[in-house]
């Protein structure tokens, strides 16, 4: 039995709230239990220099944690003058995952920037961020369609992400902070609506894992992601 | 008549929600109309180097805006690698205002850091931040008292802040973003519960202001701050 | 009686020396007692990106203290790799104050940068800087007029600045460092030749101040500024 | 048939040269075909602050590319003033992988820093780096043993890493730069001597991959890693 | 005949003004013609970490140019966030030159920092800085002696510096900016009172120079430095 | 007799290996005894902003040391976020020395960047770097000629560099690290094929040097450089 009475393969309560703030073209508050991430999508009618004149768009992401989103306060990255390696790693992962949802040609010469800011952190912030950001991104692309800035919907399909881990040799889905801190292995998985993989990032924290365990984790992750995609669809009113 | 039908000397709807997030010793969401700022207070059982061994505590503040809290997206300060002059100016103002509430001797060798992060910005973020941070600071000091880390309550009294401005030669209270962008003069005032001034910062944006106008603005500000202090007292259950 | 035998509402000896260095289009050494600030104005025939193509100019300021201008040596900001919050706050104040003197339309697409470098600091460096920089700015605008780079004089009028404070419940004009360190309240005022306010920045250092005290301080400041403007006029040979 | 005539599941020529430079406690040049990485291990008789007084050691890694190790010159990170997100991601991966080889308790209060500097880059620099760094780390730990600075060998076993990818729906082992640039999916795998996983990092570059493909890639990776571990053993004279 | 009618081997007017500012333990304004550098010496009763506990002191220097000390305005290094290579090169040169004057053992565990800030630049700022800083350093060491912080005078002897150059195949002493910009070769020389060399830094700007020319330049430099040392002695009242 | 049995005026074994890496237009490993520096030349078909449209090219250099090229590990400059003053000083010296070899007009609007990265450091890294970089630069210019990007050979002649020093009052050629650390005076000399000087940089480390000693050092340096130029010519097959 888990800390919060969940079954081994059970997600925490997931909530996806659209239009959480007023100004962004997409604005989603995503909650995985106590983890809360605000994902906003902003449209810019230009592209980065390396894409200029190629008739395609770009999707990128930035990630940050409010200093006291965590159990103890962390330094503010803006005050320290640089983003940590962890932050950069996560925002690169979010960006790659979101680009997998989009036909960049159909996006035209527009950039959509997704800001994922963690309001409260109880483990799984990167997977919650991807799951919420996917919805914010769709909202922003719909703004482009409604305003006739683009002609075709660039959306290729939904993407969601979840963590799985091995704790005392059992596979757990959607780790909270305390489980994450103590597990042997931590695996983050990003998948498409069609059940295919975008990213797999597995790390043995304490002891190595076997191929059998890897397979077991991927199977549980797949189940969790199917549920997340249903939550996204409900939020989108599909 | 103002954009949102308010009277000239009327505050926007003000909400102060305590315990907004779980981990901080004080956590307040403060709303002045569409402006929303999350203020968290974190306790650290040490003091900055310049105060070591003097038997007193410290209160400091940091301020940030989420990149898309505003009408158009701003660069993320953590990614740019430095805080803007505006950010530094605001967080220094918040820190000074809060220190005016506290008897630092009674705080013992503890530091309380208040993080004010703007979730949504519609003008007046610094005054909302001070008003909400004051409540978060009190909650954190009460944690120290309850845990017997300090013996006497360091609180000297409440502090709140409001903006006033001159628009078409009329004095307006609590400017929203659009009013702020167009007014001739912008004055931020921080006052104590006792009706005395902590800070006055007035800037002529378009044309200089007279002493008569300065006096008129201070008078309207005082009225607004008395109302804010009542809101703080209600939120605190006093 | 004050430390240096001045009356409560008496300025220190003020000197404004034009053409202090050879190369700048405006170069003024301003002295308020022992406080000495070198203000140079440099013309650049272009404007910042946000003003391109709008047919108007820009005035901006930078501020710095020589490391040993002060009683004890401070770190060199260039070596630390960033400007302090205090420096940024002051240079933003100087820039805003100077822009209030100028009709930016008449300045054409030129930028004038005023560098205010503190050679010796005995309190009041920001007010001395504004007072001296105003003169350097006029000299630089006259260079533009003489060289026929602009047709109309962009000058709207003189601006000067002074500090006032409350020490042992008395209002003091033009605080030196030692007075500044010990006063209850410190108020910096920037005014026009016409006796109207550009900026008011008041901070209660030790205990809050009342509206009556605020008024008393503004009144003494106004007297001081009228005297400073006469000094500027003499220096300019008006 | 591959660009360089290799079989699909064939490694490039792998060379591991110990004692490549004179001063480091471990110094290994590792070559995977044209990819060349210099891995040096340096011993420091202290530990980072977060480990002080816990009677255990630390292993960490830094990674860099010489500016013209690549087909076109990249900016020098030291001149730009920061490491890219990619660099930080890679050096974190190397560090985690190496720590999996070591019983940190047995290492005593020593830190071993592995510098992985890419002399020539033709794809797979991170996997070559891990494979070479493992040998340099062992050499450094043997120095500690020989000098009687530690009593027990902290080595838990060898670790090596390889990339696999999917190109035109075929699984390829050990991608060179040109293959890597064109493949649909790129998977980096770190494994122990015992055939268990330390890290799996898979990214769909162009189109998502299936579970079957994931399994096929892991199988080919496992084969490659067994061969690499033999190369390490030969280099070590085991 | 030179631009300013000087003979080929003639120094510009040299002035050394002690006690130029009030707070520093040594404060010298040095002028070589239109070049003006303010050199202040500050005492700190500690030493850098690498010297702790060795019973010796340290002398170090920092250098900066006011942004408009030059013919056209340069960026402020503090605003750019880093010192240029030229600045670092010069301050390292000044520091080494001054350390050659001092018996660091006799200085005790004190650090003297010399700040050389260029008020006006017309060529030769680094040589003027060394020449003036030497005097400021002596004043600061005398403060230590007078306050009985040290027992023996650490001074080994005076040091001064001058530039020489080759212009149209003639050797010129003490180049002004315009000469410096056009000369073929630029050589900076630092010498002791005893006529021995501390530093020689020669650079062929346009075409290489011969040994004969090198010798001719060193000879003229020696003459100039003897005159500078007399100026230092006069300034010191020796 | 020297540490490694060399005669006082004898170079260490010098090796110059061209085409050391595959991708750069020029790639040279230069060895002065145990000192090994990799010098790569990269062509960019543009020029820095300050040269745009002037029909001439540019040659510049960057320098770095691998963290464990030295006897003890140094911090990685990319991780610290800035290059040291020493690094900047050296790369400026290398750049100036190489530009003396080239007729920039004949180079057309191309930039050649030489990266000098120290693989192993046993003293004399800057002189080895210049000597090797000269060969890499020639290889890159020959690529431009072969590809018909330029019409005339921009090469004016070879340049090489060597260190000399005074140790126990004897003049030594080509100091290794241990000699360098203990010598009284250290002089780096850059000369042309024609026996003329490009740079002389001499520093008295412990005690000043006389003109006679300066002359003796320049004479020994000249001999060493003639030998280095022969090595360059052999490597180039001239």
mmCIF file with all atom_site columns, C-alpha atoms in Angstrom, chain F residues 49-156:
data_model
loop_
_atom_site.group_PDB
_atom_site.id
_atom_site.type_symbol
_atom_site.label_atom_id
_atom_site.label_alt_id
_atom_site.label_comp_id
_atom_site.label_asym_id
_atom_site.label_entity_id
_atom_site.label_seq_id
_atom_site.pdbx_PDB_ins_code
_atom_site.Cartn_x
_atom_site.Cartn_y
_atom_site.Cartn_z
_atom_site.occupancy
_atom_site.B_iso_or_equiv
_atom_site.pdbx_formal_charge
_atom_site.auth_seq_id
_atom_site.auth_comp_id
_atom_site.auth_asym_id
_atom_site.auth_atom_id
_atom_site.pdbx_PDB_model_num
ATOM 1   C CA . UNK F 1 49  ? 31.286 43.970 -37.491 1.00 0.00 ? 49  UNK F CA 1
ATOM 2   C CA . UNK F 1 50  ? 34.058 46.579 -37.124 1.00 0.00 ? 50  UNK F CA 1
ATOM 3   C CA . UNK F 1 51  ? 35.578 45.422 -40.451 1.00 0.00 ? 51  UNK F CA 1
ATOM 4   C CA . UNK F 1 52  ? 32.404 44.996 -42.509 1.00 0.00 ? 52  UNK F CA 1
ATOM 5   C CA . UNK F 1 53  ? 32.677 46.379 -46.006 1.00 0.00 ? 53  UNK F CA 1
ATOM 6   C CA . UNK F 1 54  ? 36.356 47.285 -45.857 1.00 0.00 ? 54  UNK F CA 1
ATOM 7   C CA . UNK F 1 55  ? 37.453 44.517 -48.195 1.00 0.00 ? 55  UNK F CA 1
ATOM 8   C CA . UNK F 1 56  ? 39.845 42.955 -45.729 1.00 0.00 ? 56  UNK F CA 1
ATOM 9   C CA . UNK F 1 57  ? 39.943 39.882 -43.532 1.00 0.00 ? 57  UNK F CA 1
ATOM 10  C CA . UNK F 1 58  ? 40.692 39.115 -39.920 1.00 0.00 ? 58  UNK F CA 1
ATOM 11  C CA . UNK F 1 59  ? 42.728 36.620 -37.929 1.00 0.00 ? 59  UNK F CA 1
ATOM 12  C CA . UNK F 1 60  ? 41.922 35.975 -34.302 1.00 0.00 ? 60  UNK F CA 1
ATOM 13  C CA . UNK F 1 61  ? 42.839 33.411 -31.656 1.00 0.00 ? 61  UNK F CA 1
ATOM 14  C CA . UNK F 1 62  ? 41.318 31.748 -28.637 1.00 0.00 ? 62  UNK F CA 1
ATOM 15  C CA . UNK F 1 63  ? 43.263 29.869 -25.982 1.00 0.00 ? 63  UNK F CA 1
ATOM 16  C CA . UNK F 1 64  ? 42.261 27.369 -23.349 1.00 0.00 ? 64  UNK F CA 1
ATOM 17  C CA . UNK F 1 65  ? 43.787 24.778 -21.077 1.00 0.00 ? 65  UNK F CA 1
ATOM 18  C CA . UNK F 1 66  ? 42.112 21.450 -20.460 1.00 0.00 ? 66  UNK F CA 1
ATOM 19  C CA . UNK F 1 67  ? 41.430 21.413 -16.730 1.00 0.00 ? 67  UNK F CA 1
ATOM 20  C CA . UNK F 1 68  ? 43.917 18.637 -16.075 1.00 0.00 ? 68  UNK F CA 1
ATOM 21  C CA . UNK F 1 69  ? 46.561 19.596 -18.586 1.00 0.00 ? 69  UNK F CA 1
ATOM 22  C CA . UNK F 1 70  ? 48.424 20.942 -15.563 1.00 0.00 ? 70  UNK F CA 1
ATOM 23  C CA . UNK F 1 71  ? 50.105 19.328 -12.559 1.00 0.00 ? 71  UNK F CA 1
ATOM 24  C CA . UNK F 1 72  ? 47.039 19.972 -10.419 1.00 0.00 ? 72  UNK F CA 1
ATOM 25  C CA . UNK F 1 73  ? 43.546 20.426 -11.795 1.00 0.00 ? 73  UNK F CA 1
ATOM 26  C CA . UNK F 1 74  ? 42.340 23.955 -12.519 1.00 0.00 ? 74  UNK F CA 1
ATOM 27  C CA . UNK F 1 75  ? 38.692 24.982 -12.701 1.00 0.00 ? 75  UNK F CA 1
ATOM 28  C CA . UNK F 1 76  ? 37.097 24.675 -16.105 1.00 0.00 ? 76  UNK F CA 1
ATOM 29  C CA . UNK F 1 77  ? 36.632 28.213 -17.415 1.00 0.00 ? 77  UNK F CA 1
ATOM 30  C CA . UNK F 1 78  ? 33.328 27.306 -19.106 1.00 0.00 ? 78  UNK F CA 1
ATOM 31  C CA . UNK F 1 79  ? 31.962 26.139 -15.734 1.00 0.00 ? 79  UNK F CA 1
ATOM 32  C CA . UNK F 1 80  ? 33.227 29.228 -13.860 1.00 0.00 ? 80  UNK F CA 1
ATOM 33  C CA . UNK F 1 81  ? 31.520 31.341 -16.503 1.00 0.00 ? 81  UNK F CA 1
ATOM 34  C CA . UNK F 1 82  ? 34.502 33.427 -17.466 1.00 0.00 ? 82  UNK F CA 1
ATOM 35  C CA . UNK F 1 83  ? 37.986 33.313 -18.859 1.00 0.00 ? 83  UNK F CA 1
ATOM 36  C CA . UNK F 1 84  ? 40.800 34.340 -16.545 1.00 0.00 ? 84  UNK F CA 1
ATOM 37  C CA . UNK F 1 85  ? 42.870 37.446 -17.146 1.00 0.00 ? 85  UNK F CA 1
ATOM 38  C CA . UNK F 1 86  ? 45.812 35.169 -18.006 1.00 0.00 ? 86  UNK F CA 1
ATOM 39  C CA . UNK F 1 87  ? 43.794 33.387 -20.707 1.00 0.00 ? 87  UNK F CA 1
ATOM 40  C CA . UNK F 1 88  ? 42.661 36.652 -22.238 1.00 0.00 ? 88  UNK F CA 1
ATOM 41  C CA . UNK F 1 89  ? 46.164 38.053 -22.159 1.00 0.00 ? 89  UNK F CA 1
ATOM 42  C CA . UNK F 1 90  ? 47.530 34.978 -23.935 1.00 0.00 ? 90  UNK F CA 1
ATOM 43  C CA . UNK F 1 91  ? 44.868 34.803 -26.623 1.00 0.00 ? 91  UNK F CA 1
ATOM 44  C CA . UNK F 1 92  ? 45.304 38.486 -27.393 1.00 0.00 ? 92  UNK F CA 1
ATOM 45  C CA . UNK F 1 93  ? 49.063 37.898 -27.736 1.00 0.00 ? 93  UNK F CA 1
ATOM 46  C CA . UNK F 1 94  ? 48.546 34.930 -30.076 1.00 0.00 ? 94  UNK F CA 1
ATOM 47  C CA . UNK F 1 95  ? 46.106 36.887 -32.219 1.00 0.00 ? 95  UNK F CA 1
ATOM 48  C CA . UNK F 1 96  ? 48.415 39.903 -32.586 1.00 0.00 ? 96  UNK F CA 1
ATOM 49  C CA . UNK F 1 97  ? 51.358 37.651 -33.418 1.00 0.00 ? 97  UNK F CA 1
ATOM 50  C CA . UNK F 1 98  ? 49.467 35.803 -36.137 1.00 0.00 ? 98  UNK F CA 1
ATOM 51  C CA . UNK F 1 99  ? 48.090 38.975 -37.716 1.00 0.00 ? 99  UNK F CA 1
ATOM 52  C CA . UNK F 1 100 ? 51.712 40.065 -38.177 1.00 0.00 ? 100 UNK F CA 1
ATOM 53  C CA . UNK F 1 101 ? 52.108 37.128 -40.605 1.00 0.00 ? 101 UNK F CA 1
ATOM 54  C CA . UNK F 1 102 ? 49.235 38.065 -42.844 1.00 0.00 ? 102 UNK F CA 1
ATOM 55  C CA . UNK F 1 103 ? 48.354 40.737 -45.353 1.00 0.00 ? 103 UNK F CA 1
ATOM 56  C CA . UNK F 1 104 ? 44.754 41.179 -44.268 1.00 0.00 ? 104 UNK F CA 1
ATOM 57  C CA . UNK F 1 105 ? 43.801 42.890 -47.528 1.00 0.00 ? 105 UNK F CA 1
ATOM 58  C CA . UNK F 1 106 ? 44.739 39.763 -49.491 1.00 0.00 ? 106 UNK F CA 1
ATOM 59  C CA . UNK F 1 107 ? 42.696 37.628 -47.123 1.00 0.00 ? 107 UNK F CA 1
ATOM 60  C CA . UNK F 1 108 ? 39.461 39.108 -48.462 1.00 0.00 ? 108 UNK F CA 1
ATOM 61  C CA . UNK F 1 109 ? 36.387 39.269 -46.233 1.00 0.00 ? 109 UNK F CA 1
ATOM 62  C CA . UNK F 1 110 ? 37.242 36.036 -44.416 1.00 0.00 ? 110 UNK F CA 1
ATOM 63  C CA . UNK F 1 111 ? 37.992 35.413 -40.759 1.00 0.00 ? 111 UNK F CA 1
ATOM 64  C CA . UNK F 1 112 ? 40.376 32.709 -39.643 1.00 0.00 ? 112 UNK F CA 1
ATOM 65  C CA . UNK F 1 113 ? 39.997 31.719 -35.998 1.00 0.00 ? 113 UNK F CA 1
ATOM 66  C CA . UNK F 1 114 ? 42.817 29.796 -34.408 1.00 0.00 ? 114 UNK F CA 1
ATOM 67  C CA . UNK F 1 115 ? 41.907 27.729 -31.353 1.00 0.00 ? 115 UNK F CA 1
ATOM 68  C CA . UNK F 1 116 ? 44.891 26.842 -29.211 1.00 0.00 ? 116 UNK F CA 1
ATOM 69  C CA . UNK F 1 117 ? 43.944 24.211 -26.651 1.00 0.00 ? 117 UNK F CA 1
ATOM 70  C CA . UNK F 1 118 ? 46.546 22.960 -24.241 1.00 0.00 ? 118 UNK F CA 1
ATOM 71  C CA . UNK F 1 119 ? 46.427 19.184 -23.881 1.00 0.00 ? 119 UNK F CA 1
ATOM 72  C CA . UNK F 1 120 ? 49.430 19.027 -21.562 1.00 0.00 ? 120 UNK F CA 1
ATOM 73  C CA . UNK F 1 121 ? 51.227 21.935 -19.935 1.00 0.00 ? 121 UNK F CA 1
ATOM 74  C CA . UNK F 1 122 ? 54.871 21.900 -18.922 1.00 0.00 ? 122 UNK F CA 1
ATOM 75  C CA . UNK F 1 123 ? 55.705 25.585 -19.382 1.00 0.00 ? 123 UNK F CA 1
ATOM 76  C CA . UNK F 1 124 ? 55.855 27.633 -22.555 1.00 0.00 ? 124 UNK F CA 1
ATOM 77  C CA . UNK F 1 125 ? 52.277 26.989 -23.667 1.00 0.00 ? 125 UNK F CA 1
ATOM 78  C CA . UNK F 1 126 ? 51.880 30.437 -25.209 1.00 0.00 ? 126 UNK F CA 1
ATOM 79  C CA . UNK F 1 127 ? 55.081 30.205 -27.218 1.00 0.00 ? 127 UNK F CA 1
ATOM 80  C CA . UNK F 1 128 ? 54.290 26.684 -28.391 1.00 0.00 ? 128 UNK F CA 1
ATOM 81  C CA . UNK F 1 129 ? 50.792 27.856 -29.304 1.00 0.00 ? 129 UNK F CA 1
ATOM 82  C CA . UNK F 1 130 ? 52.088 30.704 -31.480 1.00 0.00 ? 130 UNK F CA 1
ATOM 83  C CA . UNK F 1 131 ? 54.620 28.437 -33.166 1.00 0.00 ? 131 UNK F CA 1
ATOM 84  C CA . UNK F 1 132 ? 52.023 25.764 -33.965 1.00 0.00 ? 132 UNK F CA 1
ATOM 85  C CA . UNK F 1 133 ? 49.237 28.180 -34.791 1.00 0.00 ? 133 UNK F CA 1
ATOM 86  C CA . UNK F 1 134 ? 51.409 29.815 -37.452 1.00 0.00 ? 134 UNK F CA 1
ATOM 87  C CA . UNK F 1 135 ? 51.492 26.494 -39.326 1.00 0.00 ? 135 UNK F CA 1
ATOM 88  C CA . UNK F 1 136 ? 47.763 25.852 -38.901 1.00 0.00 ? 136 UNK F CA 1
ATOM 89  C CA . UNK F 1 137 ? 47.065 29.348 -40.204 1.00 0.00 ? 137 UNK F CA 1
ATOM 90  C CA . UNK F 1 138 ? 49.149 28.710 -43.326 1.00 0.00 ? 138 UNK F CA 1
ATOM 91  C CA . UNK F 1 139 ? 47.263 25.459 -43.962 1.00 0.00 ? 139 UNK F CA 1
ATOM 92  C CA . UNK F 1 140 ? 43.959 27.310 -43.712 1.00 0.00 ? 140 UNK F CA 1
ATOM 93  C CA . UNK F 1 141 ? 45.090 30.071 -46.034 1.00 0.00 ? 141 UNK F CA 1
ATOM 94  C CA . UNK F 1 142 ? 46.167 27.421 -48.509 1.00 0.00 ? 142 UNK F CA 1
ATOM 95  C CA . UNK F 1 143 ? 42.655 25.945 -48.366 1.00 0.00 ? 143 UNK F CA 1
ATOM 96  C CA . UNK F 1 144 ? 41.300 29.374 -49.334 1.00 0.00 ? 144 UNK F CA 1
ATOM 97  C CA . UNK F 1 145 ? 43.784 29.551 -52.208 1.00 0.00 ? 145 UNK F CA 1
ATOM 98  C CA . UNK F 1 146 ? 43.027 26.031 -53.420 1.00 0.00 ? 146 UNK F CA 1
ATOM 99  C CA . UNK F 1 147 ? 39.294 26.643 -53.294 1.00 0.00 ? 147 UNK F CA 1
ATOM 100 C CA . UNK F 1 148 ? 39.868 29.902 -55.216 1.00 0.00 ? 148 UNK F CA 1
ATOM 101 C CA . UNK F 1 149 ? 38.215 31.907 -52.466 1.00 0.00 ? 149 UNK F CA 1
ATOM 102 C CA . UNK F 1 150 ? 41.193 34.267 -52.577 1.00 0.00 ? 150 UNK F CA 1
ATOM 103 C CA . UNK F 1 151 ? 43.584 35.037 -55.384 1.00 0.00 ? 151 UNK F CA 1
ATOM 104 C CA . UNK F 1 152 ? 46.852 36.020 -53.760 1.00 0.00 ? 152 UNK F CA 1
ATOM 105 C CA . UNK F 1 153 ? 48.671 34.351 -50.905 1.00 0.00 ? 153 UNK F CA 1
ATOM 106 C CA . UNK F 1 154 ? 48.207 36.602 -47.836 1.00 0.00 ? 154 UNK F CA 1
ATOM 107 C CA . UNK F 1 155 ? 51.294 35.147 -46.120 1.00 0.00 ? 155 UNK F CA 1
ATOM 108 C CA . UNK F 1 156 ? 53.980 37.696 -45.322 1.00 0.00 ? 156 UNK F CA 1
#
